[in-house]
């Protein structure tokens, strides 16, 4: 493994162990077995290295998320039961990727001061919207960009909200069953409202 790859591995380890803001260049050097000059040579700065490591770490999370969703893409379950199973699996992934996901939340506090971080997170959000809309398979084939983006944004909001609750209080955060139950209640009430309006 060359110094560049070793630095990225070390930086990702530091993100997981120390977080985004608390990681120093010396931390990365110690974790990677390289030297301070290597950071400047390969990445220009510690911040650029950390940003690249964050991109890759979030990409690793996204890859595993996609794998989880594709596992349940074809199912004999009815749609709401499948929805519950998928979210149960996603929430189970939070524990495995906790430190990296926490680091990504921590990076949010830097978006107003570090344009590169804002660009990374904005790009991740947009890719997440598109990917979630496709992976959940709830957008009709041939749907327009606006419809796909709206559905993807809904799933992204749900994912981010569940993750935030889990990071703060995993013991009391919603389960996949809770999310599915809530959606059943909301859908039933909206349908009841539609029927009431039509009969009026």
PDB file of C-alpha atoms in Angstrom:
ATOM      1  CA  UNK A   1       0.000   0.000   0.000  1.00  0.00           C
ATOM      2  CA  UNK A   2       1.399   3.385  -1.016  1.00  0.00           C
ATOM      3  CA  UNK A   3       1.427   6.474   1.174  1.00  0.00           C
ATOM      4  CA  UNK A   4      -1.667   7.961  -0.485  1.00  0.00           C
ATOM      5  CA  UNK A   5      -3.771   4.889   0.192  1.00  0.00           C
ATOM      6  CA  UNK A   6      -2.339   4.534   3.698  1.00  0.00           C
ATOM      7  CA  UNK A   7      -3.219   8.152   4.463  1.00  0.00           C
ATOM      8  CA  UNK A   8      -6.819   7.622   3.359  1.00  0.00           C
ATOM      9  CA  UNK A   9      -7.140   4.473   5.454  1.00  0.00           C
ATOM     10  CA  UNK A  10      -5.639   6.282   8.448  1.00  0.00           C
ATOM     11  CA  UNK A  11      -7.858   9.327   7.946  1.00  0.00           C
ATOM     12  CA  UNK A  12     -10.989   7.161   7.797  1.00  0.00           C
ATOM     13  CA  UNK A  13      -9.897   5.438  10.989  1.00  0.00           C
ATOM     14  CA  UNK A  14      -9.424   8.831  12.645  1.00  0.00           C
ATOM     15  CA  UNK A  15     -12.856   9.993  11.476  1.00  0.00           C
ATOM     16  CA  UNK A  16     -14.346   6.934  13.140  1.00  0.00           C
ATOM     17  CA  UNK A  17     -12.342   7.256  16.344  1.00  0.00           C
ATOM     18  CA  UNK A  18     -11.979  11.025  16.830  1.00  0.00           C
ATOM     19  CA  UNK A  19     -14.486  12.690  14.552  1.00  0.00           C
ATOM     20  CA  UNK A  20     -14.049  15.358  11.898  1.00  0.00           C
ATOM     21  CA  UNK A  21     -13.066  18.412  13.950  1.00  0.00           C
ATOM     22  CA  UNK A  22     -10.827  16.707  16.526  1.00  0.00           C
ATOM     23  CA  UNK A  23      -8.583  14.839  14.090  1.00  0.00           C
ATOM     24  CA  UNK A  24      -5.119  16.369  13.720  1.00  0.00           C
ATOM     25  CA  UNK A  25      -2.496  15.798  11.049  1.00  0.00           C
ATOM     26  CA  UNK A  26      -0.364  13.977  13.613  1.00  0.00           C
ATOM     27  CA  UNK A  27      -3.299  11.678  14.406  1.00  0.00           C
ATOM     28  CA  UNK A  28      -3.517  10.720  10.739  1.00  0.00           C
ATOM     29  CA  UNK A  29       0.241  10.189  10.475  1.00  0.00           C
ATOM     30  CA  UNK A  30       0.176   7.908  13.522  1.00  0.00           C
ATOM     31  CA  UNK A  31      -2.790   5.934  12.172  1.00  0.00           C
ATOM     32  CA  UNK A  32      -1.312   5.589   8.691  1.00  0.00           C
ATOM     33  CA  UNK A  33       2.357   4.974   9.488  1.00  0.00           C
ATOM     34  CA  UNK A  34       3.394   7.744   7.091  1.00  0.00           C
ATOM     35  CA  UNK A  35       4.742  11.254   7.717  1.00  0.00           C
ATOM     36  CA  UNK A  36       3.513  14.849   7.732  1.00  0.00           C
ATOM     37  CA  UNK A  37       5.176  15.639   4.411  1.00  0.00           C
ATOM     38  CA  UNK A  38       3.123  12.910   2.727  1.00  0.00           C
ATOM     39  CA  UNK A  39      -0.111  14.720   3.559  1.00  0.00           C
ATOM     40  CA  UNK A  40       1.024  17.869   1.787  1.00  0.00           C
ATOM     41  CA  UNK A  41       2.483  15.955  -1.141  1.00  0.00           C
ATOM     42  CA  UNK A  42      -0.563  13.809  -1.859  1.00  0.00           C
ATOM     43  CA  UNK A  43      -3.470  16.013  -0.713  1.00  0.00           C
ATOM     44  CA  UNK A  44      -2.186  19.535  -0.156  1.00  0.00           C
ATOM     45  CA  UNK A  45      -3.612  19.815   3.352  1.00  0.00           C
ATOM     46  CA  UNK A  46      -5.033  17.839   6.232  1.00  0.00           C
ATOM     47  CA  UNK A  47      -8.468  19.278   5.471  1.00  0.00           C
ATOM     48  CA  UNK A  48      -8.380  18.076   1.864  1.00  0.00           C
ATOM     49  CA  UNK A  49      -7.326  14.617   3.049  1.00  0.00           C
ATOM     50  CA  UNK A  50     -10.106  14.482   5.646  1.00  0.00           C
ATOM     51  CA  UNK A  51     -12.649  15.640   3.084  1.00  0.00           C
ATOM     52  CA  UNK A  52     -11.611  12.893   0.672  1.00  0.00           C
ATOM     53  CA  UNK A  53     -11.703  10.340   3.492  1.00  0.00           C
ATOM     54  CA  UNK A  54     -15.195  11.521   4.429  1.00  0.00           C
ATOM     55  CA  UNK A  55     -16.355  11.154   0.815  1.00  0.00           C
ATOM     56  CA  UNK A  56     -15.045   7.598   0.689  1.00  0.00           C
ATOM     57  CA  UNK A  57     -16.435   6.672   4.104  1.00  0.00           C
ATOM     58  CA  UNK A  58     -19.892   7.968   3.171  1.00  0.00           C
ATOM     59  CA  UNK A  59     -19.550   6.093  -0.115  1.00  0.00           C
ATOM     60  CA  UNK A  60     -18.845   2.873   1.799  1.00  0.00           C
ATOM     61  CA  UNK A  61     -22.009   3.464   3.842  1.00  0.00           C
ATOM     62  CA  UNK A  62     -24.002   4.147   0.679  1.00  0.00           C
ATOM     63  CA  UNK A  63     -22.732   0.960  -0.950  1.00  0.00           C
ATOM     64  CA  UNK A  64     -23.824  -1.148   1.996  1.00  0.00           C
ATOM     65  CA  UNK A  65     -27.160   0.653   2.130  1.00  0.00           C
ATOM     66  CA  UNK A  66     -27.717  -0.112  -1.562  1.00  0.00           C
ATOM     67  CA  UNK A  67     -26.793  -3.747  -0.967  1.00  0.00           C
ATOM     68  CA  UNK A  68     -29.334  -3.961   1.850  1.00  0.00           C
ATOM     69  CA  UNK A  69     -32.088  -2.444  -0.272  1.00  0.00           C
ATOM     70  CA  UNK A  70     -31.331  -4.611  -3.289  1.00  0.00           C
ATOM     71  CA  UNK A  71     -31.589  -7.710  -1.089  1.00  0.00           C
ATOM     72  CA  UNK A  72     -35.239  -6.862  -0.437  1.00  0.00           C
ATOM     73  CA  UNK A  73     -36.061  -5.393  -3.858  1.00  0.00           C
ATOM     74  CA  UNK A  74     -37.841  -8.570  -4.927  1.00  0.00           C
ATOM     75  CA  UNK A  75     -40.082  -9.885  -2.198  1.00  0.00           C
ATOM     76  CA  UNK A  76     -43.291 -11.833  -1.767  1.00  0.00           C
ATOM     77  CA  UNK A  77     -44.267  -9.533   1.096  1.00  0.00           C
ATOM     78  CA  UNK A  78     -47.011  -6.970   0.636  1.00  0.00           C
ATOM     79  CA  UNK A  79     -45.605  -3.444   0.158  1.00  0.00           C
ATOM     80  CA  UNK A  80     -46.049  -2.194   3.732  1.00  0.00           C
ATOM     81  CA  UNK A  81     -44.525  -5.336   5.236  1.00  0.00           C
ATOM     82  CA  UNK A  82     -41.609  -4.991   2.833  1.00  0.00           C
ATOM     83  CA  UNK A  83     -41.274  -1.322   3.826  1.00  0.00           C
ATOM     84  CA  UNK A  84     -41.001  -2.386   7.482  1.00  0.00           C
ATOM     85  CA  UNK A  85     -38.378  -5.046   6.763  1.00  0.00           C
ATOM     86  CA  UNK A  86     -36.257  -2.633   4.747  1.00  0.00           C
ATOM     87  CA  UNK A  87     -36.251   0.057   7.445  1.00  0.00           C
ATOM     88  CA  UNK A  88     -35.506  -2.522  10.121  1.00  0.00           C
ATOM     89  CA  UNK A  89     -32.445  -3.566   8.125  1.00  0.00           C
ATOM     90  CA  UNK A  90     -31.356   0.035   7.520  1.00  0.00           C
ATOM     91  CA  UNK A  91     -31.614   0.941  11.205  1.00  0.00           C
ATOM     92  CA  UNK A  92     -29.552  -2.147  12.046  1.00  0.00           C
ATOM     93  CA  UNK A  93     -26.788  -0.736   9.815  1.00  0.00           C
ATOM     94  CA  UNK A  94     -26.567   2.428  11.923  1.00  0.00           C
ATOM     95  CA  UNK A  95     -24.640   0.628  14.666  1.00  0.00           C
ATOM     96  CA  UNK A  96     -22.076  -0.756  12.220  1.00  0.00           C
ATOM     97  CA  UNK A  97     -21.361   2.681  10.726  1.00  0.00           C
ATOM     98  CA  UNK A  98     -22.088   4.791  13.800  1.00  0.00           C
ATOM     99  CA  UNK A  99     -18.802   6.697  14.030  1.00  0.00           C
ATOM    100  CA  UNK A 100     -18.650   7.603  10.352  1.00  0.00           C
ATOM    101  CA  UNK A 101     -22.296   8.672  10.334  1.00  0.00           C
ATOM    102  CA  UNK A 102     -21.645  10.740  13.449  1.00  0.00           C
ATOM    103  CA  UNK A 103     -18.646  12.341  11.721  1.00  0.00           C
ATOM    104  CA  UNK A 104     -20.846  13.251   8.753  1.00  0.00           C
ATOM    105  CA  UNK A 105     -23.318  14.938  11.106  1.00  0.00           C
ATOM    106  CA  UNK A 106     -20.415  16.733  12.772  1.00  0.00           C
ATOM    107  CA  UNK A 107     -19.226  17.963   9.378  1.00  0.00           C
ATOM    108  CA  UNK A 108     -22.598  19.682   8.877  1.00  0.00           C
ATOM    109  CA  UNK A 109     -21.557  22.315  11.422  1.00  0.00           C
ATOM    110  CA  UNK A 110     -18.729  23.351   9.055  1.00  0.00           C
ATOM    111  CA  UNK A 111     -20.813  23.950   5.914  1.00  0.00           C
ATOM    112  CA  UNK A 112     -20.978  27.732   6.421  1.00  0.00           C
ATOM    113  CA  UNK A 113     -17.218  28.043   6.888  1.00  0.00           C
ATOM    114  CA  UNK A 114     -15.703  25.331   4.681  1.00  0.00           C
ATOM    115  CA  UNK A 115     -17.079  25.363   1.118  1.00  0.00           C
ATOM    116  CA  UNK A 116     -15.492  21.996   0.330  1.00  0.00           C
ATOM    117  CA  UNK A 117     -17.463  20.320   3.123  1.00  0.00           C
ATOM    118  CA  UNK A 118     -20.693  21.918   1.925  1.00  0.00           C
ATOM    119  CA  UNK A 119     -19.986  20.684  -1.604  1.00  0.00           C
ATOM    120  CA  UNK A 120     -19.297  17.141  -0.366  1.00  0.00           C
ATOM    121  CA  UNK A 121     -22.470  16.966   1.719  1.00  0.00           C
ATOM    122  CA  UNK A 122     -24.636  18.619  -0.966  1.00  0.00           C
ATOM    123  CA  UNK A 123     -23.387  16.156  -3.560  1.00  0.00           C
ATOM    124  CA  UNK A 124     -24.030  13.278  -1.167  1.00  0.00           C
ATOM    125  CA  UNK A 125     -27.578  14.451  -0.560  1.00  0.00           C
ATOM    126  CA  UNK A 126     -28.362  14.680  -4.256  1.00  0.00           C
ATOM    127  CA  UNK A 127     -26.906  11.256  -4.973  1.00  0.00           C
ATOM    128  CA  UNK A 128     -28.787   9.910  -1.965  1.00  0.00           C
ATOM    129  CA  UNK A 129     -32.110  11.270  -3.235  1.00  0.00           C
ATOM    130  CA  UNK A 130     -31.647   9.670  -6.629  1.00  0.00           C
ATOM    131  CA  UNK A 131     -30.370   6.403  -5.222  1.00  0.00           C
ATOM    132  CA  UNK A 132     -33.076   6.007  -2.592  1.00  0.00           C
ATOM    133  CA  UNK A 133     -35.861   6.688  -5.091  1.00  0.00           C
ATOM    134  CA  UNK A 134     -34.486   3.972  -7.363  1.00  0.00           C
ATOM    135  CA  UNK A 135     -33.579   1.488  -4.638  1.00  0.00           C
ATOM    136  CA  UNK A 136     -36.957   1.581  -2.932  1.00  0.00           C
ATOM    137  CA  UNK A 137     -38.629   1.050  -6.290  1.00  0.00           C
ATOM    138  CA  UNK A 138     -41.584   3.299  -5.475  1.00  0.00           C
ATOM    139  CA  UNK A 139     -41.201   5.556  -8.508  1.00  0.00           C
ATOM    140  CA  UNK A 140     -43.082   4.365 -11.565  1.00  0.00           C
ATOM    141  CA  UNK A 141     -41.030   3.475 -14.619  1.00  0.00           C
ATOM    142  CA  UNK A 142     -40.685   6.490 -16.853  1.00  0.00           C
ATOM    143  CA  UNK A 143     -41.462   8.924 -14.026  1.00  0.00           C
ATOM    144  CA  UNK A 144     -40.204  12.448 -14.500  1.00  0.00           C
ATOM    145  CA  UNK A 145     -37.210  13.952 -12.730  1.00  0.00           C
ATOM    146  CA  UNK A 146     -39.414  16.050 -10.431  1.00  0.00           C
ATOM    147  CA  UNK A 147     -41.360  13.002  -9.221  1.00  0.00           C
ATOM    148  CA  UNK A 148     -38.211  10.946  -8.647  1.00  0.00           C
ATOM    149  CA  UNK A 149     -36.565  13.812  -6.763  1.00  0.00           C
ATOM    150  CA  UNK A 150     -39.629  14.355  -4.583  1.00  0.00           C
ATOM    151  CA  UNK A 151     -39.814  10.678  -3.611  1.00  0.00           C
ATOM    152  CA  UNK A 152     -36.055  10.501  -3.049  1.00  0.00           C
ATOM    153  CA  UNK A 153     -36.191  13.630  -0.882  1.00  0.00           C
ATOM    154  CA  UNK A 154     -38.899  12.033   1.251  1.00  0.00           C
ATOM    155  CA  UNK A 155     -36.801   8.916   1.834  1.00  0.00           C
ATOM    156  CA  UNK A 156     -33.708  11.037   2.479  1.00  0.00           C
ATOM    157  CA  UNK A 157     -35.583  13.083   5.067  1.00  0.00           C
ATOM    158  CA  UNK A 158     -36.848   9.910   6.720  1.00  0.00           C
ATOM    159  CA  UNK A 159     -33.368   8.379   6.739  1.00  0.00           C
ATOM    160  CA  UNK A 160     -31.706  11.502   8.129  1.00  0.00           C
ATOM    161  CA  UNK A 161     -34.388  11.965  10.798  1.00  0.00           C
ATOM    162  CA  UNK A 162     -34.221   8.353  11.936  1.00  0.00           C
ATOM    163  CA  UNK A 163     -30.439   8.489  12.035  1.00  0.00           C
ATOM    164  CA  UNK A 164     -30.446  11.688  14.100  1.00  0.00           C
ATOM    165  CA  UNK A 165     -32.852  10.168  16.618  1.00  0.00           C
ATOM    166  CA  UNK A 166     -30.812   6.961  16.778  1.00  0.00           C
ATOM    167  CA  UNK A 167     -27.513   8.806  17.305  1.00  0.00           C
ATOM    168  CA  UNK A 168     -29.006  10.825  20.166  1.00  0.00           C
ATOM    169  CA  UNK A 169     -31.011   8.095  21.885  1.00  0.00           C
ATOM    170  CA  UNK A 170     -30.749   4.668  20.259  1.00  0.00           C
ATOM    171  CA  UNK A 171     -32.705   2.975  23.029  1.00  0.00           C
ATOM    172  CA  UNK A 172     -35.857   5.007  22.363  1.00  0.00           C
ATOM    173  CA  UNK A 173     -35.478   5.788  18.652  1.00  0.00           C
ATOM    174  CA  UNK A 174     -38.117   4.468  16.213  1.00  0.00           C
ATOM    175  CA  UNK A 175     -37.855   0.940  14.877  1.00  0.00           C
ATOM    176  CA  UNK A 176     -38.758  -0.259  11.397  1.00  0.00           C
ATOM    177  CA  UNK A 177     -42.079  -1.433  12.855  1.00  0.00           C
ATOM    178  CA  UNK A 178     -42.710   2.029  14.338  1.00  0.00           C
ATOM    179  CA  UNK A 179     -42.069   3.727  10.999  1.00  0.00           C
ATOM    180  CA  UNK A 180     -44.332   1.322   9.114  1.00  0.00           C
ATOM    181  CA  UNK A 181     -47.069   1.664  11.746  1.00  0.00           C
ATOM    182  CA  UNK A 182     -46.913   5.455  11.499  1.00  0.00           C
ATOM    183  CA  UNK A 183     -47.169   5.331   7.716  1.00  0.00           C
ATOM    184  CA  UNK A 184     -50.170   2.975   7.938  1.00  0.00           C
ATOM    185  CA  UNK A 185     -51.934   5.394  10.328  1.00  0.00           C
ATOM    186  CA  UNK A 186     -51.140   8.464   8.221  1.00  0.00           C
ATOM    187  CA  UNK A 187     -52.205   6.753   4.985  1.00  0.00           C
ATOM    188  CA  UNK A 188     -55.451   5.467   6.532  1.00  0.00           C
ATOM    189  CA  UNK A 189     -56.355   8.929   7.851  1.00  0.00           C
ATOM    190  CA  UNK A 190     -55.683  10.568   4.516  1.00  0.00           C
ATOM    191  CA  UNK A 191     -57.814   7.973   2.760  1.00  0.00           C
ATOM    192  CA  UNK A 192     -60.607   8.506   5.293  1.00  0.00           C
ATOM    193  CA  UNK A 193     -60.353  12.254   4.641  1.00  0.00           C
ATOM    194  CA  UNK A 194     -60.590  11.702   0.879  1.00  0.00           C
ATOM    195  CA  UNK A 195     -63.678   9.549   1.320  1.00  0.00           C
ATOM    196  CA  UNK A 196     -65.284  12.148   3.607  1.00  0.00           C
ATOM    197  CA  UNK A 197     -64.651  14.930   1.087  1.00  0.00           C
ATOM    198  CA  UNK A 198     -66.022  12.859  -1.812  1.00  0.00           C
ATOM    199  CA  UNK A 199     -69.191  12.001   0.078  1.00  0.00           C
ATOM    200  CA  UNK A 200     -69.815  15.591   1.170  1.00  0.00           C
TER     201      UNK A 200
END
